[in-house]
CSV table of C-alpha atoms in Angstrom, one decimal:
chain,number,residue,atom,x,y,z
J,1,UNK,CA,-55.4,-65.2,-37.8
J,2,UNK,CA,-54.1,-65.3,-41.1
J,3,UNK,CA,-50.3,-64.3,-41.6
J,4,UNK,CA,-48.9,-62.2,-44.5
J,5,UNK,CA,-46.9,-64.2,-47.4
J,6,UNK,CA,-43.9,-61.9,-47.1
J,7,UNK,CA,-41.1,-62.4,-50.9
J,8,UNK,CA,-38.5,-59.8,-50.8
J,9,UNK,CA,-36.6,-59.5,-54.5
J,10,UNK,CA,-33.4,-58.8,-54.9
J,11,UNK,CA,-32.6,-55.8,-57.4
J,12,UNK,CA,-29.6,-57.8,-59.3
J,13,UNK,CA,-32.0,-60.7,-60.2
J,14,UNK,CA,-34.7,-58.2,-61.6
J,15,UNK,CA,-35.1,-59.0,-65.6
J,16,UNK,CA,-34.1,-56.5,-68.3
J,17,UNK,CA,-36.1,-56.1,-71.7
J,18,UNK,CA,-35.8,-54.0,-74.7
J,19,UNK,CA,-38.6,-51.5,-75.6
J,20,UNK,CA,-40.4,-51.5,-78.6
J,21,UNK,CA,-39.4,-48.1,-79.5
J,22,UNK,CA,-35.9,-48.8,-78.7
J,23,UNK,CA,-35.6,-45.8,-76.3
J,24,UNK,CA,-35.0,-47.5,-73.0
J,25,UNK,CA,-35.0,-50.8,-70.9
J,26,UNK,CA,-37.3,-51.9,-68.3
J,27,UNK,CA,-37.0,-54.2,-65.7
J,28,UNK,CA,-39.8,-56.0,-63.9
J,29,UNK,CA,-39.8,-56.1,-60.1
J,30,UNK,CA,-42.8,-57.6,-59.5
J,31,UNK,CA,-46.0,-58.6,-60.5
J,32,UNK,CA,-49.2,-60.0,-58.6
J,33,UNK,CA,-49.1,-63.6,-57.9
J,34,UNK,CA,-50.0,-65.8,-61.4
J,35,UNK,CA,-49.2,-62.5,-63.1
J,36,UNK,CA,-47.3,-62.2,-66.0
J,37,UNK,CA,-45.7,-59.2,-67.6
J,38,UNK,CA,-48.3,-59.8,-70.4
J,39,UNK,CA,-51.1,-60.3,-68.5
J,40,UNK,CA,-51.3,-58.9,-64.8
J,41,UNK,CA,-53.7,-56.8,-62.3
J,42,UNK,CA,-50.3,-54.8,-60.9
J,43,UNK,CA,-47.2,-54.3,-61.6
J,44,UNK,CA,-44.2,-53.1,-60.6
J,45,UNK,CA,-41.1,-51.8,-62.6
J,46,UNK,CA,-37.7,-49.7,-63.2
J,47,UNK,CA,-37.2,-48.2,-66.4
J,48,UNK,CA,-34.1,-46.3,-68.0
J,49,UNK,CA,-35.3,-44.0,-70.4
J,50,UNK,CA,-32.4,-42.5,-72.4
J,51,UNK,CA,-34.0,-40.5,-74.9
J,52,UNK,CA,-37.2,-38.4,-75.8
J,53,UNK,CA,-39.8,-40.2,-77.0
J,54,UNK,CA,-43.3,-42.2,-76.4
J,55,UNK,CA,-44.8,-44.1,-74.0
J,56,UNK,CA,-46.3,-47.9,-74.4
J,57,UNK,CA,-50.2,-48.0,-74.5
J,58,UNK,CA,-51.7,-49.9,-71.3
J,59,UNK,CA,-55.6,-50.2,-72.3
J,60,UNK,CA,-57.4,-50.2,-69.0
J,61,UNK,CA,-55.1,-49.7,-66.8
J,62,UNK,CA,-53.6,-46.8,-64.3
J,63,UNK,CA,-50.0,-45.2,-64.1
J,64,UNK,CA,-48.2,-43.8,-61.4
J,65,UNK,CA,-44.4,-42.9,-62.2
J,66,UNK,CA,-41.6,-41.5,-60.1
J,67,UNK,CA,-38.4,-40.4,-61.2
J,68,UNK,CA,-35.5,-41.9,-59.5
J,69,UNK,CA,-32.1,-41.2,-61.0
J,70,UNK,CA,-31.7,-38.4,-63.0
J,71,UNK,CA,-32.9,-34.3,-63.3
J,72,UNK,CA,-36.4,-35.4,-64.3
J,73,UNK,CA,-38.7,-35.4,-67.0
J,74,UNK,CA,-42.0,-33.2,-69.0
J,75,UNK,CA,-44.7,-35.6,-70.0
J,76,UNK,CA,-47.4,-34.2,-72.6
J,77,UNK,CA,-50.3,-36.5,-71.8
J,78,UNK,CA,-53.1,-36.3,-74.5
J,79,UNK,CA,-51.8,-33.1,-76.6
J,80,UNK,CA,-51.2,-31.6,-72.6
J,81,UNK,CA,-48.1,-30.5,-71.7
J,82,UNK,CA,-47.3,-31.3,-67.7
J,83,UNK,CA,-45.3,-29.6,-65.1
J,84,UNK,CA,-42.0,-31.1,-65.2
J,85,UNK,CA,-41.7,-34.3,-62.9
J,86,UNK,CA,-38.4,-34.3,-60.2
J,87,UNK,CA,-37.3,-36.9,-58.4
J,88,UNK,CA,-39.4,-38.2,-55.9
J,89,UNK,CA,-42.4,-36.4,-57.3
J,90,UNK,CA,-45.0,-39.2,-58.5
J,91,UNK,CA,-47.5,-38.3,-61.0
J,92,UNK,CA,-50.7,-40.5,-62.0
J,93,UNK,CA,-52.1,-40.8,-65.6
J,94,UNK,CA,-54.6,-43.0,-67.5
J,95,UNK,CA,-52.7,-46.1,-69.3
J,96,UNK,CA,-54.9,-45.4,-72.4
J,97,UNK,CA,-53.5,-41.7,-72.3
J,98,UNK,CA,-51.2,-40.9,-75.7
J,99,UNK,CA,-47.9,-40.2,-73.7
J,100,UNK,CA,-44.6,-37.9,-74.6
J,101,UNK,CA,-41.4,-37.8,-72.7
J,102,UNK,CA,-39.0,-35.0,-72.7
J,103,UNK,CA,-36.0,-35.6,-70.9
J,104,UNK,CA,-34.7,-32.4,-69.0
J,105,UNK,CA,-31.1,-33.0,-68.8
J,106,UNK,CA,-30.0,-36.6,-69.9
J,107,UNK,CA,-30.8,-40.2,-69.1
J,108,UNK,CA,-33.1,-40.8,-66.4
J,109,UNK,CA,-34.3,-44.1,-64.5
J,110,UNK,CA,-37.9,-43.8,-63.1
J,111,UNK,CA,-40.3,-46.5,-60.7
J,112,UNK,CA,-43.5,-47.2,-62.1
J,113,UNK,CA,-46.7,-49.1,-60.9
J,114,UNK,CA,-49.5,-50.0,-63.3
J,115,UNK,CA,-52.8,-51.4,-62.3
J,116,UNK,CA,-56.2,-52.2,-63.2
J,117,UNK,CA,-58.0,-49.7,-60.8
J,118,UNK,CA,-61.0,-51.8,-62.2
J,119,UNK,CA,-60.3,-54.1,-60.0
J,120,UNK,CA,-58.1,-52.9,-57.2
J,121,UNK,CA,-57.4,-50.0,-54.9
J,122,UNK,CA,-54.2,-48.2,-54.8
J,123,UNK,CA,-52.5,-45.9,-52.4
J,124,UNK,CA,-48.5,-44.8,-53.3
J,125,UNK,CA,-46.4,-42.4,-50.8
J,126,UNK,CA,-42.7,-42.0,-50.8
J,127,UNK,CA,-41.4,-41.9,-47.1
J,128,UNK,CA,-38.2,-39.9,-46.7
J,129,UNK,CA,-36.1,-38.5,-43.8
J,130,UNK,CA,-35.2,-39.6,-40.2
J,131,UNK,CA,-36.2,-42.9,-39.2
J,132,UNK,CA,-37.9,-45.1,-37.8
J,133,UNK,CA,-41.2,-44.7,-39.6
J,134,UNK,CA,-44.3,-46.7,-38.6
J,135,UNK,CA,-47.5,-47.0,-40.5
J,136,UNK,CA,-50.5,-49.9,-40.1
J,137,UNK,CA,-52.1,-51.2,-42.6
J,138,UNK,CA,-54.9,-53.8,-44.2
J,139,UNK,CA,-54.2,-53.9,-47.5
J,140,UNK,CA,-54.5,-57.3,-49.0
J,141,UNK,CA,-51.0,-56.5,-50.6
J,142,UNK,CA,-48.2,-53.8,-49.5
J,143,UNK,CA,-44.8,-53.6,-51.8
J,144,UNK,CA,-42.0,-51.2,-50.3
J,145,UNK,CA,-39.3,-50.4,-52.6
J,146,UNK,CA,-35.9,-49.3,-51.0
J,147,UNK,CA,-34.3,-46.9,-53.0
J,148,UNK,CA,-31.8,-45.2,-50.5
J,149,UNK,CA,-29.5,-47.4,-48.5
J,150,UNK,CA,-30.1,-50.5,-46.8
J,151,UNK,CA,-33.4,-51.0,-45.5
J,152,UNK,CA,-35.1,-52.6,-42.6
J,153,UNK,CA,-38.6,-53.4,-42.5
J,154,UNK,CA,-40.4,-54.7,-39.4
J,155,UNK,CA,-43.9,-56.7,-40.1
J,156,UNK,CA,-45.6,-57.3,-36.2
J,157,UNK,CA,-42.8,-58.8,-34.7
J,158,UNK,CA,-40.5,-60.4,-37.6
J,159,UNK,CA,-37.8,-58.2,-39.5
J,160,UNK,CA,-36.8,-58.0,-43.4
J,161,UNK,CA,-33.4,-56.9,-44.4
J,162,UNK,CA,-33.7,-54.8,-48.0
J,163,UNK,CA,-30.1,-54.6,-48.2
J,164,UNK,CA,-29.0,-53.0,-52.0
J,165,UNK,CA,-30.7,-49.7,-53.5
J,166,UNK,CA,-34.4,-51.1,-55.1
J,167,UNK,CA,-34.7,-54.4,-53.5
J,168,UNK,CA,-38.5,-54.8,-52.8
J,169,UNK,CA,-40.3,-56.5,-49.9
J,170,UNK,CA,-43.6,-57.8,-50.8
J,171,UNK,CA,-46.4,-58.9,-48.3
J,172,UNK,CA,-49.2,-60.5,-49.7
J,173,UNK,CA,-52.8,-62.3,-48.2
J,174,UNK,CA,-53.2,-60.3,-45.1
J,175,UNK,CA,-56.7,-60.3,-43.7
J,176,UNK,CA,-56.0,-57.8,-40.6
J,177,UNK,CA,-54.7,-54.9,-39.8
J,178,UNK,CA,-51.0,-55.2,-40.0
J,179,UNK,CA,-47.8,-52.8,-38.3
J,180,UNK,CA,-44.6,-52.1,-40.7
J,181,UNK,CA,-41.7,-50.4,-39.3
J,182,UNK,CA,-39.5,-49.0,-41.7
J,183,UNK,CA,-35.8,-47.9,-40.5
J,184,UNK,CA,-32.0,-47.5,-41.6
J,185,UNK,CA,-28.7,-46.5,-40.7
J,186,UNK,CA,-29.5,-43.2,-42.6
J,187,UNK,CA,-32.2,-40.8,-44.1
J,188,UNK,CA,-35.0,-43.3,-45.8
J,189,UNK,CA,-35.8,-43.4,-49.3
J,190,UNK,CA,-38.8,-46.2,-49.8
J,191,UNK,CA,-41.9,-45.9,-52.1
J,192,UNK,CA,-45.1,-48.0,-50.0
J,193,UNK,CA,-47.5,-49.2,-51.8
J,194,UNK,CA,-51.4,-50.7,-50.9
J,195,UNK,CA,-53.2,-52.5,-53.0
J,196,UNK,CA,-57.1,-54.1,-52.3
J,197,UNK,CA,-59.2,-55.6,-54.1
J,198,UNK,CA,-61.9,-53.7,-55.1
J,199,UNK,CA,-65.8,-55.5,-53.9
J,200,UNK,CA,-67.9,-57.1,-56.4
């Protein structure tokens, strides 16, 4: 029986860049194994977007984003203008999509997975209230972001501590079905995340 390869990243070591635009920072969280943030099948990241403006072109691949911090955001995807997007309210869109961002009351810092659904299978919830909350799952590779207080997350019978707002547990190489257990002192606030490869 093959065991998950469990990382957990720590939000103060998580690299900042620069846009290209110049309208916000990102910083990676993760990205698959051999991955790079050039080249990668998924990847996750924070971004602080502090003014109105366009999104970066990501040929082939799919976008989920989440606001986080903030009072939100109205994206006009393709010449559409969106509903406006509130925290905790994910919204998908094609990377190849011609993106504008409104912000709807200031600065805002919002999660965001890309991935080559080519290639992989995703699945995204956000998990909030009373705790504990249990799921199972087979996913080749499950991320869980913690972006409330600290976090514990329970894999079969070993526990992970997420201990500061956006540290990220990451469990890679399972071949079974696998139990996660997700509790803390206080309401959750965690993003899971299930990716598979895709046959062929």
């Amino acid at each position: 029986m093959n065991h998950p390869d469990v990382r957990l990243y720590r939000a103060a070591d998580y690299p900042r860049m620069q846009w290209r635009n110049g309208g916000g920072t990102t910083q990676e969280v993760a990205c698959n194994p051999g991955g790079s943030s050039a080249a990668f099948d998924w990847r996750l990241s924070l971004a602080d977007v502090g003014q109105d403006g366009g999104f970066s072109s990501f040929a082939g691949c799919q976008r989920i984003i989440t606001v986080l911090e903030g009072q939100g955001i109205e994206l006009t995807v393709d010449g559409r203008r969106q509903a406006p997007l509130a925290p905790r309210a994910a919204y998908a869109f094609s990377g190849d999509a011609r993106v504008e961002c409104r912000l709807l009351g200031g600065p805002v810092r919002d999660f965001n997975l890309i991935y080559a659904p080519a290639r992989l299978h995703a699945r995204l919830q956000w998990v909030g209230g009373a705790g504990p909350w249990v799921f199972h799952s087979s996913a080749r590779t499950v991320l869980i972001l913690n972006a409330g207080q600290a976090l514990s997350v329970g894999l079969d019978d070993a526990e992970h501590h997420l201990s500061s707002r956006y540290d990220c547990l990451h469990a890679e190489g399972q071949d079974r079905l696998v139990r996660y257990r997700l509790n803390a002192d206080g309401p959750l606030d965690a993003c899971v995340i299930e990716l598979s490869p895709r046959p062929g």
